[in-house]
Amino acid sequence: MKIKMHEGQLIVPNEASITYIEGDGVGQDIFLAAKNVFDWAVKLAYAGEKKIDWIKLTAGQSAFEATGSYLPDATLEAIHSHLISIKGPLMTPVGEGFRSINVSLRQKLDLFACVRPVEYFAGINAPIKHPEDVNMTIFRENTEDIYAGIEFASGSIEAQKLTAFLAQELQSSKIRFDKTSALGIKPVSPDGSKRLVVAAFDYAVSHKKQRLTIVHKGNIMKFTEGGFRKWAYEVAEDYPTFTKLTYEAIKVKEGVAAAEAAKAEALAAGLIYVDDVIADNFLQQIIINPEQFQVIATLNLNGDYLSDALAAEVGGIGIAPGANINYQTGHAIFEATHGTAPDLAGLNVANPSSLILSGLMMFEYLGWFEAAERIRKALSTAILEGQVTQDLGGKLSTSQFSDLLIEKMKV
């Protein structure tokens, strides 16, 4: 049966229809492995009372070979109708050609929040001294910024027209090489920004997090990135918060000690401390002081960089889950965050952990917390024991690893 959205709440039947896309490259290996884990987690958690009715869809290279389209209309329609989907990695060529299938899915389904939880699993060899201090969830705006796809090639008529318009109509002469520059436009709106920040605050409240950080480059891009910062603080006014703006006002009027005391009192009362950090400084702080941060709200390009940088701190994107969600309509796509690794396709050696953890996120989104917890415990135990795939220093194949997780869930 279809999952539905009613008055802002997901209605999830016991036999829930969920669409899936295996993906390109290693997708054929990791999806089968992950799907087996998902089915067993549901079976064991609910003793047959719940199950997933899987609906296979196509996208990427296999879809192109079959239909001539990398993202068939039928796939989009099915995801739109069934609300929830999970997928393996999809190929995206660099340079000229078609735009990213992943970006197209996010924009066409208006999946405005890219949600990337980053946490360390004991037993993984990580590149920083204290990876256990890294425990953050990134909310990345998914539909605006320079990823909107408004670009014009160097030497194109469109680029020349836009350059002329900027010079003649807006008196802007800041394009240094005005005859040869490629151009891109960076739209950032209060509407798009605020709905993303609302989702981040709702998450912070529901998960009892007490710090939300706005990451931006507003010191340089005053009206886009600076606008995002401004609108995020406006959203903060609707939640139980103590903001950096309030802290600074108290500090100016009464001194640092008074500001620190007010902040401590607010945190003791359960309020969320809201601050903002310049993006390049944040990249430094997540290495030096990662324990300071919990929930991050940021724009599209910043979020792309930050989520992969943080994943590297805890062992790499091979164990980093992700989801693209519209919290207003209920639509959500959960996905492996790594690439297609075509050289490993069909060899049964790829690590399915990113996709498995994304499935864990999916179960939490559906409210099937018991299934999610079984997966988490099994995966945590396997990693701690060193029973992992080759990329994490182990000896298990893709299928052996998933079989091991199933056995651990049975215990």
Short mmCIF file of C-alpha atoms in Angstrom, two decimals:
data_model
loop_
_atom_site.label_atom_id
_atom_site.label_comp_id
_atom_site.label_asym_id
_atom_site.label_seq_id
_atom_site.Cartn_x
_atom_site.Cartn_y
_atom_site.Cartn_z
CA MET A 1 0.00 0.00 0.00
CA LYS A 2 1.10 3.54 -0.67
CA ILE A 3 2.58 5.76 2.02
CA LYS A 4 0.60 8.99 2.22
CA MET A 5 0.94 12.44 3.73
CA HIS A 6 -2.05 13.77 5.70
CA GLU A 7 -2.08 17.08 7.55
CA GLY A 8 1.70 17.15 7.78
CA GLN A 9 2.05 13.55 9.02
CA LEU A 10 3.21 10.46 7.17
CA ILE A 11 0.65 7.66 7.13
CA VAL A 12 2.64 4.44 6.83
CA PRO A 13 0.72 1.18 6.30
CA ASN A 14 2.10 -2.08 7.73
CA GLU A 15 2.77 -3.26 4.18
CA ALA A 16 4.46 -0.17 2.78
CA SER A 17 5.25 0.30 -0.91
CA ILE A 18 8.74 1.76 -1.39
CA THR A 19 10.38 2.41 -4.74
CA TYR A 20 14.05 1.73 -5.33
CA ILE A 21 16.78 2.28 -7.92
CA GLU A 22 19.72 -0.13 -7.80
CA GLY A 23 22.06 2.43 -9.34
CA ASP A 24 25.03 2.22 -11.66
CA GLY A 25 28.39 0.52 -11.16
CA VAL A 26 28.54 -1.14 -7.73
CA GLY A 27 24.86 -0.39 -7.25
CA GLN A 28 24.07 -3.89 -8.50
CA ASP A 29 26.17 -5.36 -5.67
CA ILE A 30 25.39 -3.10 -2.72
CA PHE A 31 21.67 -2.76 -3.28
CA LEU A 32 20.98 -6.50 -3.21
CA ALA A 33 23.05 -6.78 -0.03
CA ALA A 34 21.35 -3.81 1.63
CA LYS A 35 17.86 -4.91 0.58
CA ASN A 36 18.40 -8.27 2.31
CA VAL A 37 19.41 -6.45 5.50
CA PHE A 38 16.34 -4.20 5.31
CA ASP A 39 13.93 -7.09 4.82
CA TRP A 40 15.39 -9.07 7.70
CA ALA A 41 15.41 -6.04 10.01
CA VAL A 42 11.68 -5.53 9.40
CA LYS A 43 10.90 -9.24 9.71
CA LEU A 44 12.78 -9.59 13.00
CA ALA A 45 11.59 -6.31 14.50
CA TYR A 46 7.88 -6.85 13.80
CA ALA A 47 7.49 -10.63 13.59
CA GLY A 48 5.78 -10.43 10.20
CA GLU A 49 3.34 -7.64 11.12
CA LYS A 50 5.14 -5.19 8.83
CA LYS A 51 6.85 -5.63 5.47
CA ILE A 52 8.12 -3.65 2.51
CA ASP A 53 6.58 -4.03 -0.92
CA TRP A 54 9.56 -3.16 -3.13
CA ILE A 55 8.92 -1.46 -6.49
CA LYS A 56 11.90 -1.45 -8.85
CA LEU A 57 12.56 1.66 -10.94
CA THR A 58 15.29 2.55 -13.42
CA ALA A 59 17.56 5.56 -13.76
CA GLY A 60 21.10 6.17 -14.92
CA GLN A 61 22.96 4.09 -17.47
CA SER A 62 20.59 1.12 -17.44
CA ALA A 63 17.62 3.42 -17.98
CA PHE A 64 19.38 5.16 -20.87
CA GLU A 65 20.13 1.86 -22.56
CA ALA A 66 16.53 0.72 -22.16
CA THR A 67 14.61 3.94 -22.81
CA GLY A 68 17.00 6.55 -24.17
CA SER A 69 16.55 8.65 -21.03
CA TYR A 70 18.76 8.75 -17.95
CA LEU A 71 15.77 9.76 -15.83
CA PRO A 72 12.55 8.41 -17.39
CA ASP A 73 9.28 10.19 -16.71
CA ALA A 74 7.84 6.92 -15.39
CA THR A 75 10.50 6.84 -12.67
CA LEU A 76 9.75 10.38 -11.59
CA GLU A 77 6.02 9.72 -11.59
CA ALA A 78 6.41 6.56 -9.49
CA ILE A 79 8.57 8.29 -6.87
CA HIS A 80 6.14 11.22 -6.76
CA SER A 81 3.20 8.87 -6.29
CA HIS A 82 4.78 6.61 -3.64
CA LEU A 83 6.58 9.40 -1.71
CA ILE A 84 9.52 7.29 -0.49
CA SER A 85 12.44 5.92 -2.48
CA ILE A 86 15.93 4.58 -1.83
CA LYS A 87 18.70 4.31 -4.37
CA GLY A 88 22.25 3.31 -5.10
CA PRO A 89 24.81 5.61 -6.75
CA LEU A 90 24.10 7.05 -10.20
CA MET A 91 26.73 8.05 -12.73
CA THR A 92 27.35 11.72 -13.57
CA PRO A 93 29.89 12.61 -16.27
CA VAL A 94 32.13 15.62 -15.60
CA GLY A 95 31.92 18.54 -18.03
CA GLU A 96 29.54 18.97 -20.92
CA GLY A 97 26.47 16.80 -21.38
CA PHE A 98 23.48 16.28 -19.12
CA ARG A 99 23.22 17.59 -15.60
CA SER A 100 23.52 15.33 -12.56
CA ILE A 101 20.65 12.87 -12.22
CA ASN A 102 20.81 13.33 -8.46
CA VAL A 103 20.43 17.10 -8.79
CA SER A 104 17.58 16.62 -11.27
CA LEU A 105 15.73 14.35 -8.84
CA ARG A 106 16.13 16.88 -6.02
CA GLN A 107 14.91 19.78 -8.12
CA LYS A 108 12.04 18.07 -9.92
CA LEU A 109 10.67 16.59 -6.68
CA ASP A 110 11.53 19.75 -4.70
CA LEU A 111 13.56 17.77 -2.16
CA PHE A 112 14.79 20.91 -0.49
CA ALA A 113 16.67 19.39 2.46
CA CYS A 114 19.76 17.26 1.98
CA VAL A 115 20.20 15.63 5.39
CA ARG A 116 23.61 14.12 6.19
CA PRO A 117 24.17 12.73 9.70
CA VAL A 118 27.85 12.18 10.48
CA GLU A 119 28.90 9.98 13.39
CA TYR A 120 31.86 7.79 14.26
CA PHE A 121 31.59 4.03 14.66
CA ALA A 122 34.18 2.64 17.07
CA GLY A 123 36.64 0.38 15.29
CA ILE A 124 37.02 2.42 12.12
CA ASN A 125 40.46 3.80 11.32
CA ALA A 126 39.84 7.55 11.08
CA PRO A 127 42.37 10.28 10.14
CA ILE A 128 41.81 12.55 13.16
CA LYS A 129 42.82 11.95 16.78
CA HIS A 130 39.34 12.01 18.30
CA PRO A 131 36.76 11.01 15.68
CA GLU A 132 34.38 10.09 18.50
CA ASP A 133 33.90 13.85 19.02
CA VAL A 134 32.29 14.16 15.58
CA ASN A 135 28.50 13.83 15.84
CA MET A 136 26.68 16.30 13.62
CA THR A 137 23.75 16.45 11.26
CA ILE A 138 24.00 18.73 8.24
CA PHE A 139 20.93 20.32 6.68
CA ARG A 140 21.96 21.49 3.22
CA GLU A 141 19.58 23.54 1.09
CA ASN A 142 19.08 21.47 -2.03
CA THR A 143 17.26 23.51 -4.66
CA GLU A 144 18.93 26.92 -4.87
CA ASP A 145 22.44 28.40 -4.89
CA ILE A 146 24.72 27.80 -7.87
CA TYR A 147 23.35 24.26 -8.16
CA ALA A 148 20.17 25.74 -9.62
CA GLY A 149 21.72 25.08 -13.03
CA ILE A 150 21.55 28.61 -14.43
CA GLU A 151 24.84 28.56 -16.35
CA PHE A 152 26.05 29.88 -19.67
CA ALA A 153 29.14 28.62 -21.48
CA SER A 154 32.15 30.75 -22.31
CA GLY A 155 31.69 32.41 -25.69
CA SER A 156 27.97 31.57 -25.89
CA ILE A 157 25.42 34.08 -27.11
CA GLU A 158 23.63 33.76 -23.75
CA ALA A 159 26.79 34.65 -21.83
CA GLN A 160 27.39 37.63 -24.08
CA LYS A 161 23.82 38.85 -23.64
CA LEU A 162 23.96 38.50 -19.87
CA THR A 163 27.31 40.28 -19.71
CA ALA A 164 25.91 43.13 -21.81
CA PHE A 165 22.78 43.33 -19.63
CA LEU A 166 24.84 43.55 -16.46
CA ALA A 167 26.99 46.30 -17.92
CA GLN A 168 24.27 48.32 -19.63
CA GLU A 169 21.24 47.91 -17.37
CA LEU A 170 22.82 47.38 -13.96
CA GLN A 171 26.05 49.33 -14.48
CA SER A 172 28.09 46.37 -13.26
CA SER A 173 31.60 46.22 -14.70
CA LYS A 174 33.08 43.66 -12.31
CA ILE A 175 33.52 40.86 -14.86
CA ARG A 176 37.26 41.03 -15.51
CA PHE A 177 37.27 39.04 -18.75
CA ASP A 178 33.93 40.09 -20.14
CA LYS A 179 34.46 38.60 -23.61
CA THR A 180 35.29 35.06 -22.52
CA SER A 181 33.79 34.43 -19.09
CA ALA A 182 31.34 31.60 -18.49
CA LEU A 183 28.57 32.79 -16.16
CA GLY A 184 26.48 31.20 -13.45
CA ILE A 185 23.68 32.69 -11.34
CA LYS A 186 23.30 32.04 -7.60
CA PRO A 187 19.64 32.39 -6.54
CA VAL A 188 19.03 32.39 -2.79
CA SER A 189 15.59 33.28 -1.43
CA PRO A 190 14.05 33.79 2.01
CA ASP A 191 11.41 31.18 1.06
CA GLY A 192 13.95 28.49 0.21
CA SER A 193 16.26 29.38 3.06
CA LYS A 194 13.63 29.52 5.77
CA ARG A 195 11.98 26.18 4.98
CA LEU A 196 15.42 24.53 5.18
CA VAL A 197 16.20 26.19 8.50
CA VAL A 198 12.77 25.26 9.88
CA ALA A 199 13.57 21.62 9.09
CA ALA A 200 16.89 21.94 10.89
CA PHE A 201 15.24 23.47 13.97
CA ASP A 202 12.49 20.85 14.02
CA TYR A 203 15.18 18.18 13.97
CA ALA A 204 17.11 19.90 16.78
CA VAL A 205 13.97 20.08 18.93
CA SER A 206 12.86 16.48 18.27
CA HIS A 207 16.37 15.11 18.89
CA LYS A 208 17.02 17.31 21.93
CA LYS A 209 20.03 19.05 20.38
CA GLN A 210 21.14 22.32 21.96
CA ARG A 211 23.31 23.88 19.31
CA LEU A 212 22.41 24.90 15.79
CA THR A 213 25.05 26.58 13.65
CA ILE A 214 24.39 28.63 10.52
CA VAL A 215 27.32 28.17 8.10
CA HIS A 216 27.69 30.78 5.38
CA LYS A 217 30.03 33.04 3.41
CA GLY A 218 28.11 36.22 4.12
CA ASN A 219 31.27 38.24 4.69
CA ILE A 220 31.82 38.17 0.90
CA MET A 221 28.41 37.42 -0.65
CA LYS A 222 26.36 39.91 1.32
CA PHE A 223 22.92 39.44 -0.22
CA THR A 224 22.88 35.68 -0.93
CA GLU A 225 24.95 34.02 1.80
CA GLY A 226 24.40 37.03 4.05
CA GLY A 227 20.70 36.81 3.35
CA PHE A 228 20.69 33.15 4.36
CA ARG A 229 22.27 34.08 7.70
CA LYS A 230 19.74 36.86 8.27
CA TRP A 231 16.72 34.70 7.43
CA ALA A 232 18.01 31.82 9.57
CA TYR A 233 18.16 34.09 12.61
CA GLU A 234 14.60 35.22 11.84
CA VAL A 235 13.46 31.58 11.96
CA ALA A 236 15.27 31.16 15.29
CA GLU A 237 12.85 33.66 16.83
CA ASP A 238 10.06 31.07 16.47
CA TYR A 239 11.91 28.44 18.53
CA PRO A 240 13.16 28.21 22.13
CA THR A 241 16.58 29.69 21.43
CA PHE A 242 19.37 31.84 22.79
CA THR A 243 21.24 33.32 19.83
CA LYS A 244 24.70 34.67 19.21
CA LEU A 245 23.02 38.00 18.44
CA THR A 246 21.56 38.10 21.96
CA TYR A 247 24.90 37.04 23.43
CA GLU A 248 26.72 39.85 21.61
CA ALA A 249 24.14 42.43 22.70
CA ILE A 250 24.55 41.44 26.36
CA LYS A 251 28.34 41.46 26.01
CA VAL A 252 28.36 45.01 24.65
CA LYS A 253 26.01 46.27 27.34
CA GLU A 254 27.06 44.25 30.40
CA GLY A 255 30.34 42.50 29.55
CA VAL A 256 31.57 39.00 28.71
CA ALA A 257 30.84 37.52 32.14
CA ALA A 258 27.19 38.55 31.95
CA ALA A 259 26.86 37.19 28.41
CA GLU A 260 28.40 33.84 29.43
CA ALA A 261 26.11 33.64 32.45
CA ALA A 262 23.04 34.31 30.29
CA LYS A 263 24.13 31.65 27.80
CA ALA A 264 24.72 29.09 30.57
CA GLU A 265 21.32 29.85 32.08
CA ALA A 266 19.64 29.45 28.68
CA LEU A 267 21.30 26.09 28.03
CA ALA A 268 20.40 24.88 31.53
CA ALA A 269 16.79 25.75 30.75
CA GLY A 270 16.92 23.57 27.61
CA LEU A 271 17.14 26.34 25.01
CA ILE A 272 19.00 25.90 21.72
CA TYR A 273 22.11 28.03 21.27
CA VAL A 274 22.17 29.44 17.73
CA ASP A 275 25.33 30.87 16.24
CA ASP A 276 26.83 31.40 12.81
CA VAL A 277 30.28 30.61 11.41
CA ILE A 278 31.98 31.64 8.16
CA ALA A 279 32.32 28.56 5.94
CA ASP A 280 36.11 28.49 5.66
CA ASN A 281 36.49 28.96 9.42
CA PHE A 282 33.97 26.17 9.98
CA LEU A 283 36.11 23.78 7.92
CA GLN A 284 38.91 24.51 10.36
CA GLN A 285 36.74 24.27 13.48
CA ILE A 286 35.35 20.83 12.62
CA ILE A 287 38.92 19.54 12.84
CA ILE A 288 40.00 21.50 15.91
CA ASN A 289 36.77 21.56 17.95
CA PRO A 290 34.22 19.18 16.38
CA GLU A 291 32.54 18.49 19.73
CA GLN A 292 31.15 22.04 19.72
CA PHE A 293 28.75 21.44 16.83
CA GLN A 294 25.52 19.44 16.57
CA VAL A 295 23.08 20.63 13.89
CA ILE A 296 24.29 22.58 10.85
CA ALA A 297 22.16 24.65 8.46
CA THR A 298 23.86 25.80 5.28
CA LEU A 299 23.46 26.53 1.59
CA ASN A 300 23.92 24.09 -1.27
CA LEU A 301 27.58 24.43 -2.26
CA ASN A 302 28.82 24.84 1.32
CA GLY A 303 26.85 21.77 2.34
CA ASP A 304 28.35 19.70 -0.47
CA TYR A 305 31.88 20.47 0.73
CA LEU A 306 31.14 20.21 4.44
CA SER A 307 29.29 16.88 4.35
CA ASP A 308 32.11 15.09 2.53
CA ALA A 309 34.80 16.75 4.67
CA LEU A 310 33.03 15.60 7.83
CA ALA A 311 32.53 12.10 6.41
CA ALA A 312 36.29 11.88 5.87
CA GLU A 313 36.86 12.63 9.55
CA VAL A 314 34.97 9.52 10.63
CA GLY A 315 36.28 7.14 7.98
CA GLY A 316 35.00 8.28 4.59
CA ILE A 317 31.85 8.46 2.51
CA GLY A 318 31.73 4.66 2.39
CA ILE A 319 29.97 4.83 5.77
CA ALA A 320 28.17 8.15 5.27
CA PRO A 321 24.38 8.03 4.79
CA GLY A 322 22.23 10.69 3.19
CA ALA A 323 18.66 11.67 2.40
CA ASN A 324 16.93 14.30 0.30
CA ILE A 325 13.61 15.28 1.84
CA ASN A 326 10.68 17.60 1.38
CA TYR A 327 9.23 17.75 4.89
CA GLN A 328 6.13 19.56 3.62
CA THR A 329 5.01 17.01 1.01
CA GLY A 330 6.62 13.94 2.60
CA HIS A 331 8.68 13.05 -0.47
CA ALA A 332 12.08 11.59 0.38
CA ILE A 333 14.90 9.80 -1.41
CA PHE A 334 17.49 8.00 0.69
CA GLU A 335 20.77 7.24 -1.03
CA ALA A 336 24.31 5.95 -0.96
CA THR A 337 26.50 9.06 -0.86
CA HIS A 338 29.51 7.63 -2.69
CA GLY A 339 30.19 7.17 -6.39
CA THR A 340 29.51 4.29 -8.76
CA ALA A 341 33.08 2.80 -8.69
CA PRO A 342 32.58 1.05 -12.06
CA ASP A 343 35.92 -0.76 -11.76
CA LEU A 344 34.51 -2.66 -8.76
CA ALA A 345 31.10 -3.43 -10.29
CA GLY A 346 30.16 -7.10 -10.17
CA LEU A 347 33.16 -8.10 -8.07
CA ASN A 348 31.21 -8.39 -4.78
CA VAL A 349 33.78 -6.31 -2.89
CA ALA A 350 32.06 -2.92 -2.47
CA ASN A 351 31.09 -1.64 0.96
CA PRO A 352 27.27 -1.41 1.32
CA SER A 353 27.40 0.51 4.63
CA SER A 354 26.47 3.93 3.23
CA LEU A 355 23.33 2.51 1.64
CA ILE A 356 22.52 0.41 4.71
CA LEU A 357 22.82 3.45 6.98
CA SER A 358 20.65 5.43 4.56
CA GLY A 359 18.08 2.67 4.94
CA LEU A 360 18.35 3.09 8.70
CA MET A 361 17.51 6.78 8.16
CA MET A 362 14.56 5.73 6.01
CA PHE A 363 13.16 3.50 8.74
CA GLU A 364 13.48 6.32 11.27
CA TYR A 365 11.68 8.65 8.84
CA LEU A 366 8.87 6.09 8.55
CA GLY A 367 8.67 5.70 12.31
CA TRP A 368 9.91 2.10 12.17
CA PHE A 369 12.46 2.71 14.91
CA GLU A 370 12.77 -0.91 16.01
CA ALA A 371 14.01 -1.97 12.57
CA ALA A 372 16.43 0.97 12.49
CA GLU A 373 17.85 0.08 15.89
CA ARG A 374 18.47 -3.54 14.90
CA ILE A 375 20.51 -2.37 11.93
CA ARG A 376 22.47 0.13 14.03
CA LYS A 377 23.38 -2.43 16.68
CA ALA A 378 24.43 -5.06 14.15
CA LEU A 379 26.53 -2.63 12.13
CA SER A 380 28.17 -1.12 15.22
CA THR A 381 29.10 -4.56 16.54
CA ALA A 382 30.49 -5.77 13.21
CA ILE A 383 32.67 -2.68 12.83
CA LEU A 384 33.92 -2.87 16.41
CA GLU A 385 34.91 -6.51 15.85
CA GLY A 386 36.70 -5.66 12.60
CA GLN A 387 34.35 -7.81 10.55
CA VAL A 388 34.10 -5.41 7.62
CA THR A 389 34.76 -5.09 3.91
CA GLN A 390 38.20 -4.58 2.40
CA ASP A 391 38.00 -0.77 2.14
CA LEU A 392 37.69 -0.62 5.94
CA GLY A 393 40.59 -3.02 6.50
CA GLY A 394 38.59 -6.23 6.69
CA LYS A 395 38.34 -9.33 4.53
CA LEU A 396 34.59 -9.71 3.94
CA SER A 397 32.90 -9.48 0.56
CA THR A 398 29.78 -7.39 0.04
CA SER A 399 27.45 -10.36 0.45
CA GLN A 400 29.41 -11.81 3.37
CA PHE A 401 29.15 -8.51 5.21
CA SER A 402 25.38 -8.26 4.72
CA ASP A 403 24.94 -11.91 5.73
CA LEU A 404 26.94 -11.20 8.89
CA LEU A 405 24.70 -8.24 9.76
CA ILE A 406 21.62 -10.41 9.33
CA GLU A 407 23.05 -13.05 11.65
CA LYS A 408 23.86 -10.40 14.26
CA MET A 409 20.32 -9.01 14.03
CA LYS A 410 18.96 -12.48 14.78
CA VAL A 411 20.81 -12.66 18.09
#
